[in-house]
Short mmCIF file of C-alpha atoms in Angstrom, two decimals:
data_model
loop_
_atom_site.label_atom_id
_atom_site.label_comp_id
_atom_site.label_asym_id
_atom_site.label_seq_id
_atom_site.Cartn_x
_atom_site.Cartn_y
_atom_site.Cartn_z
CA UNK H 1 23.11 -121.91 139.79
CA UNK H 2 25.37 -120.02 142.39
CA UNK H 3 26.42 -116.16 141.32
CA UNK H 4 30.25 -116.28 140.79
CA UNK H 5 32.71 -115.29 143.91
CA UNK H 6 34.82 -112.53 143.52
CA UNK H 7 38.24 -112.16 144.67
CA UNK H 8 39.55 -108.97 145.65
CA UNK H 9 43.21 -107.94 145.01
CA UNK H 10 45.82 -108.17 147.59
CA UNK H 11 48.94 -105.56 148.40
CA UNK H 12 51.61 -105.90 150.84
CA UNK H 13 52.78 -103.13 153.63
CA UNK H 14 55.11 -102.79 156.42
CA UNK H 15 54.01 -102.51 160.27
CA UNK H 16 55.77 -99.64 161.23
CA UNK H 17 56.71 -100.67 164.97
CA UNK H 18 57.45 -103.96 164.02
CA UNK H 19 58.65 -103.81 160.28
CA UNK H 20 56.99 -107.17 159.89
CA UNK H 21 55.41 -107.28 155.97
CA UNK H 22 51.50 -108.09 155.75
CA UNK H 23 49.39 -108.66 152.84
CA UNK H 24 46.15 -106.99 152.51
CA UNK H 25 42.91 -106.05 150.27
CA UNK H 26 40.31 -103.25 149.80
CA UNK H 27 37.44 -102.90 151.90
CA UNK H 28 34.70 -105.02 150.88
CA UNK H 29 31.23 -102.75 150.30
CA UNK H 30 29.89 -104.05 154.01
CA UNK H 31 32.69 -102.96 155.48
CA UNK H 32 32.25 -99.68 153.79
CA UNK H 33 29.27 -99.42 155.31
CA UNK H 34 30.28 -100.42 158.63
CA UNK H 35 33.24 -97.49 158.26
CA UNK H 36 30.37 -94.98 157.07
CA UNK H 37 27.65 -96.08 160.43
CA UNK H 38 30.38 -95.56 162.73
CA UNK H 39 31.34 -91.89 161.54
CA UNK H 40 28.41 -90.69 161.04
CA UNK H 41 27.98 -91.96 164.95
CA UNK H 42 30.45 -89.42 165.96
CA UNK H 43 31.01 -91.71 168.74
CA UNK H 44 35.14 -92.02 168.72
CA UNK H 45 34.77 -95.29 170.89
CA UNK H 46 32.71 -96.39 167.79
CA UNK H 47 35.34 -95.34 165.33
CA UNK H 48 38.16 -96.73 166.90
CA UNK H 49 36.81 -99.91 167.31
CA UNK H 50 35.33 -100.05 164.27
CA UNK H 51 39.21 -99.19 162.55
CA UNK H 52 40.79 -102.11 164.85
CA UNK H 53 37.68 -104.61 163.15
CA UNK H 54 38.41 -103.56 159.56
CA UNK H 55 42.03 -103.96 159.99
CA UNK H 56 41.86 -107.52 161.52
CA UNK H 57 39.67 -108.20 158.68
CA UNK H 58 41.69 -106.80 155.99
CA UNK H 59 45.23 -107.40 157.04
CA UNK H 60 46.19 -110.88 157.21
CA UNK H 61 47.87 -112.39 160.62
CA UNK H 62 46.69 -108.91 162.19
CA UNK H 63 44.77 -109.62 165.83
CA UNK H 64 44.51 -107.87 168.77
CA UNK H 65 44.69 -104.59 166.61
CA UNK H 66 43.37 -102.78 169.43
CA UNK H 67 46.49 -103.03 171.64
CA UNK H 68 48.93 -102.19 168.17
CA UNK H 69 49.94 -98.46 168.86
CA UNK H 70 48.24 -95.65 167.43
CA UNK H 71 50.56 -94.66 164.82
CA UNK H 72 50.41 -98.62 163.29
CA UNK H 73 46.91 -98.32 162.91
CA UNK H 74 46.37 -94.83 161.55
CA UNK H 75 49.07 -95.65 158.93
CA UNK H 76 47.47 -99.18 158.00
CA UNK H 77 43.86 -97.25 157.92
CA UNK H 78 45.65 -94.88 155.79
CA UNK H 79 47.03 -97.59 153.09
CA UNK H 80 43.52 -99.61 153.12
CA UNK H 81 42.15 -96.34 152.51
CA UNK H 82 44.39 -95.93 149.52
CA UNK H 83 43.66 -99.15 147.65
CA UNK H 84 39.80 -99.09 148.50
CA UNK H 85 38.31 -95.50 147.69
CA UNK H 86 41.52 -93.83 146.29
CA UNK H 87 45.00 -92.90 147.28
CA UNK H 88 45.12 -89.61 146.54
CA UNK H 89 43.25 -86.74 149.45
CA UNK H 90 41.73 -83.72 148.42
CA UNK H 91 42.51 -80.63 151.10
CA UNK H 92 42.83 -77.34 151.42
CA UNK H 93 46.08 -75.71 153.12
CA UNK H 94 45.94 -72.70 155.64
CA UNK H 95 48.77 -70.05 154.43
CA UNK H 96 50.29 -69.41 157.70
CA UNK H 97 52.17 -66.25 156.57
CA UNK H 98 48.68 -64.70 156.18
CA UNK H 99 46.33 -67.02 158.06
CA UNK H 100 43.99 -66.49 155.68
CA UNK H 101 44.59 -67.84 152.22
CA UNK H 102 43.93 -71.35 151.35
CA UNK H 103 45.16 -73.16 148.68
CA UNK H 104 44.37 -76.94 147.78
CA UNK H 105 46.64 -79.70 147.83
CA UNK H 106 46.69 -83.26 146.83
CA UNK H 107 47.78 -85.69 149.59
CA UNK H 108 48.99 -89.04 148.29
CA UNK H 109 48.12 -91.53 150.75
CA UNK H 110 50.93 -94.17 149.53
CA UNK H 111 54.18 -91.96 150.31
CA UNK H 112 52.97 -91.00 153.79
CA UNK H 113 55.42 -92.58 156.48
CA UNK H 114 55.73 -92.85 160.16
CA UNK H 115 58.51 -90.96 161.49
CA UNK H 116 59.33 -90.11 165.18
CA UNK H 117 60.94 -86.19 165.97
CA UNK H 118 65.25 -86.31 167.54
CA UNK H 119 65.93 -87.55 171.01
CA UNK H 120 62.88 -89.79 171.50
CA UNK H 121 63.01 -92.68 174.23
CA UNK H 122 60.58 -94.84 176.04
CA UNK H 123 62.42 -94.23 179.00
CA UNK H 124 62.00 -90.36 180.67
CA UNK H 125 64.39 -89.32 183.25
CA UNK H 126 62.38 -87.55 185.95
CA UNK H 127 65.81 -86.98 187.62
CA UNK H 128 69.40 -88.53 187.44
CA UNK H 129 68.30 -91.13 189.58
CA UNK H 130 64.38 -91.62 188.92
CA UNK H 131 62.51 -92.52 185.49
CA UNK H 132 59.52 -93.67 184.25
CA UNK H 133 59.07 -96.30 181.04
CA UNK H 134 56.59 -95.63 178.65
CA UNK H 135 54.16 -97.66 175.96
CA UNK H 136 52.46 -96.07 173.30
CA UNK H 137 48.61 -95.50 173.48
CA UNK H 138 46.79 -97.70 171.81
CA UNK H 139 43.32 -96.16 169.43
CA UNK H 140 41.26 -97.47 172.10
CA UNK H 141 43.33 -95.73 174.62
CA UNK H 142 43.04 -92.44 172.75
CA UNK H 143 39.05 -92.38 171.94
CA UNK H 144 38.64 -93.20 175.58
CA UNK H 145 39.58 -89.55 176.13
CA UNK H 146 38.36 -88.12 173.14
CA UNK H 147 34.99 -87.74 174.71
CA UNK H 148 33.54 -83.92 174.86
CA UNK H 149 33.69 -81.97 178.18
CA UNK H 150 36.87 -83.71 179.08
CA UNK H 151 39.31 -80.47 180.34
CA UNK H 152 42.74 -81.15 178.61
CA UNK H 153 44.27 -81.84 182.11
CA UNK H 154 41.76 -85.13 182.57
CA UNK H 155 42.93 -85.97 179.06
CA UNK H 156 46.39 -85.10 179.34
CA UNK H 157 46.55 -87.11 183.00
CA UNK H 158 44.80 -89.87 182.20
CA UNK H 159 47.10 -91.02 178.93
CA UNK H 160 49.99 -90.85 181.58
CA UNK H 161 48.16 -93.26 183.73
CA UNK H 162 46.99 -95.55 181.02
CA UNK H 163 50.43 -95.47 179.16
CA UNK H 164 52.88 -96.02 182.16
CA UNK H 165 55.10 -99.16 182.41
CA UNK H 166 56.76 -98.67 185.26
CA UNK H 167 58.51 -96.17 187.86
CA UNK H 168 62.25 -96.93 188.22
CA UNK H 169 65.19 -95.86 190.51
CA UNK H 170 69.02 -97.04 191.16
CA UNK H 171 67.98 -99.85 192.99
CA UNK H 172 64.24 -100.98 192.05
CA UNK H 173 61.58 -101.02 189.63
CA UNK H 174 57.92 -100.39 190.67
CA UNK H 175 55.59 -102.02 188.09
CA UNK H 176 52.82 -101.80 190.42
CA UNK H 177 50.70 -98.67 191.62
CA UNK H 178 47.32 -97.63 191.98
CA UNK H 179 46.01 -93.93 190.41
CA UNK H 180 46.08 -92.02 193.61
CA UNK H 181 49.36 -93.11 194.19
CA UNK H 182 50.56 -92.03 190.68
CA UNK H 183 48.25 -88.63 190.58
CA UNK H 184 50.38 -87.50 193.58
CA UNK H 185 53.83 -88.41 191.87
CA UNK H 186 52.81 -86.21 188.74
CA UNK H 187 52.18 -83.57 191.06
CA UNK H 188 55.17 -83.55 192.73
CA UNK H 189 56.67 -82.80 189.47
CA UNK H 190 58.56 -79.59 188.45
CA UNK H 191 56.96 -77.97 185.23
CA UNK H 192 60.31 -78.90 183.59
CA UNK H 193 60.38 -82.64 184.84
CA UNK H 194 56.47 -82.86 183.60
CA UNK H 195 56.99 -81.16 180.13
CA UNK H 196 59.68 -84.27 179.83
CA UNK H 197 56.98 -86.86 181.02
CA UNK H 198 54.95 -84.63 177.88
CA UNK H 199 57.89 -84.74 175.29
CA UNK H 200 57.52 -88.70 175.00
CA UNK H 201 53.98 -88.19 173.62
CA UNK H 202 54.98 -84.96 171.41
CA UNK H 203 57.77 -86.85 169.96
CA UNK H 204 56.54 -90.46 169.63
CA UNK H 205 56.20 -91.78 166.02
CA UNK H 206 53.36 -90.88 164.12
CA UNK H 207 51.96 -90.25 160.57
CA UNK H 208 53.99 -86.92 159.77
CA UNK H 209 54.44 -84.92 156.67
CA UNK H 210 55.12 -81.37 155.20
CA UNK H 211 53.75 -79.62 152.75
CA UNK H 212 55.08 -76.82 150.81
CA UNK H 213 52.23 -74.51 149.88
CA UNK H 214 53.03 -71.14 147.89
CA UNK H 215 50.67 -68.29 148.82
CA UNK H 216 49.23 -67.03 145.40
CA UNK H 217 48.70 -63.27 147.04
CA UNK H 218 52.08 -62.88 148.62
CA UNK H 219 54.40 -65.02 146.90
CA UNK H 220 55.54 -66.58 149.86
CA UNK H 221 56.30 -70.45 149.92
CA UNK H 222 54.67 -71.80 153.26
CA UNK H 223 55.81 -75.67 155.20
CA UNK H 224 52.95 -77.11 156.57
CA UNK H 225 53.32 -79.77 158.93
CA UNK H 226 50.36 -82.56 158.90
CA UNK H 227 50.40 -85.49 161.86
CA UNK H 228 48.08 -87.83 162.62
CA UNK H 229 45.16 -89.51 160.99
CA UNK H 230 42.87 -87.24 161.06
CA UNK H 231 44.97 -84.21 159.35
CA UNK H 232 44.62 -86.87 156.22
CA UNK H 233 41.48 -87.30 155.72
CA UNK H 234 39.96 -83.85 155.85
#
């Protein structure tokens, strides 16, 4: 006689890009395991793809999750995380007025949200005339430079290049360039007309949220700012 099947429960969430609803369930105890090979790995290529498999196989209608923009899939990790181990995050908060207190906090996965900071566009004006149109990075993209003895400048460089649409002026759009080509553009850059070409990645969406932490030696009520996946999860 066959051992009885059982049928994990099912939730629904919203894709933050797209706003599209998807149902999904708790990681299975394989997939547990897969989650738990690939960090202890440390190998971010690993990691990422590893996320982008449990997602496709937790989320249903969800493929290609490697191309979905980093912020989708943090926040999706985030609410499979929350039905399948526990929604609520154990950490421990640096008082900034005395950068040396800390004080714990409970993080509960299920409010956290994807928000994007004022003024952001895909589109960065480089002058009046010239601009440059933007995607966002995908995981992949990002744990292709999370690799160690990359300077900041490869890192920083290289998301530009992967991440670029297209270069665009008054009368044409150039959606075709090579890296050499596009390495001397960047450089022609003022710092101001770079730090713009920066801004779209500092104020793209992503998994924010603040924290109000009170200093127990000083009195003083501290905001902590959390972003990203990673400031989550300890």
């Amino acid at each position: 006689m066959s051992l009885p099947k059982l049928n994990a429960p099912t939730y629904e969430m919203e894709v933050p890009s797209t706003k599209e609803k998807v149902k999904y369930r708790p990681f299975l105890v394989k997939e547990q395991k897969m989650l738990m090979i690939a960090q202890e790995s440390q190998d971010p290529n690993m990691m990422a793809n590893t996320m982008c498999d449990l997602i496709e196989s937790c989320c249903d209608g969800v493929k290609e999750a490697e191309k979905m923009p980093t912020f989708d899939l943090e926040y999706m990790f985030l609410q499979l995380r929350a039905v399948s181990v526990g929604g609520d995050v154990e950490l421990e908060m640096l008082c900034q007025d005395d950068n040396e207190t800390k004080v714990p906090v409970t993080i509960k996965l299920d409010e956290l949200k994807v928000t994007e900071l004022p003024n952001h566009k895909k589109e960065v004006m480089i002058t009046d005339k010239i601009g440059m149109t933007f995607r966002y990075p995908s995981l992949v993209d990002v744990a292709k430079y999370s690799k160690d003895g990359m300077s900041n400048v490869d890192v920083t460089f290289g998301i530009i290049q992967d991440c670029l649409v297209n270069i665009f002026d008054e009368n044409e759009v150039y959606d075709e360039h090579n890296k050499d080509e596009l390495q001397v553009f960047l450089e022609q850059m003022t710092t101001e007309q770079f730090e713009g070409v920066q801004g779209f990645f500092d104020t793209m969406p992503k998994v924010r949220h603040t924290v109000e932490v009170k200093n127990p030696n000083t009195g003083v009520v501290n905001q902590v700012h959390l972003e990203g996946m990673q400031s989550f999860l300890g």
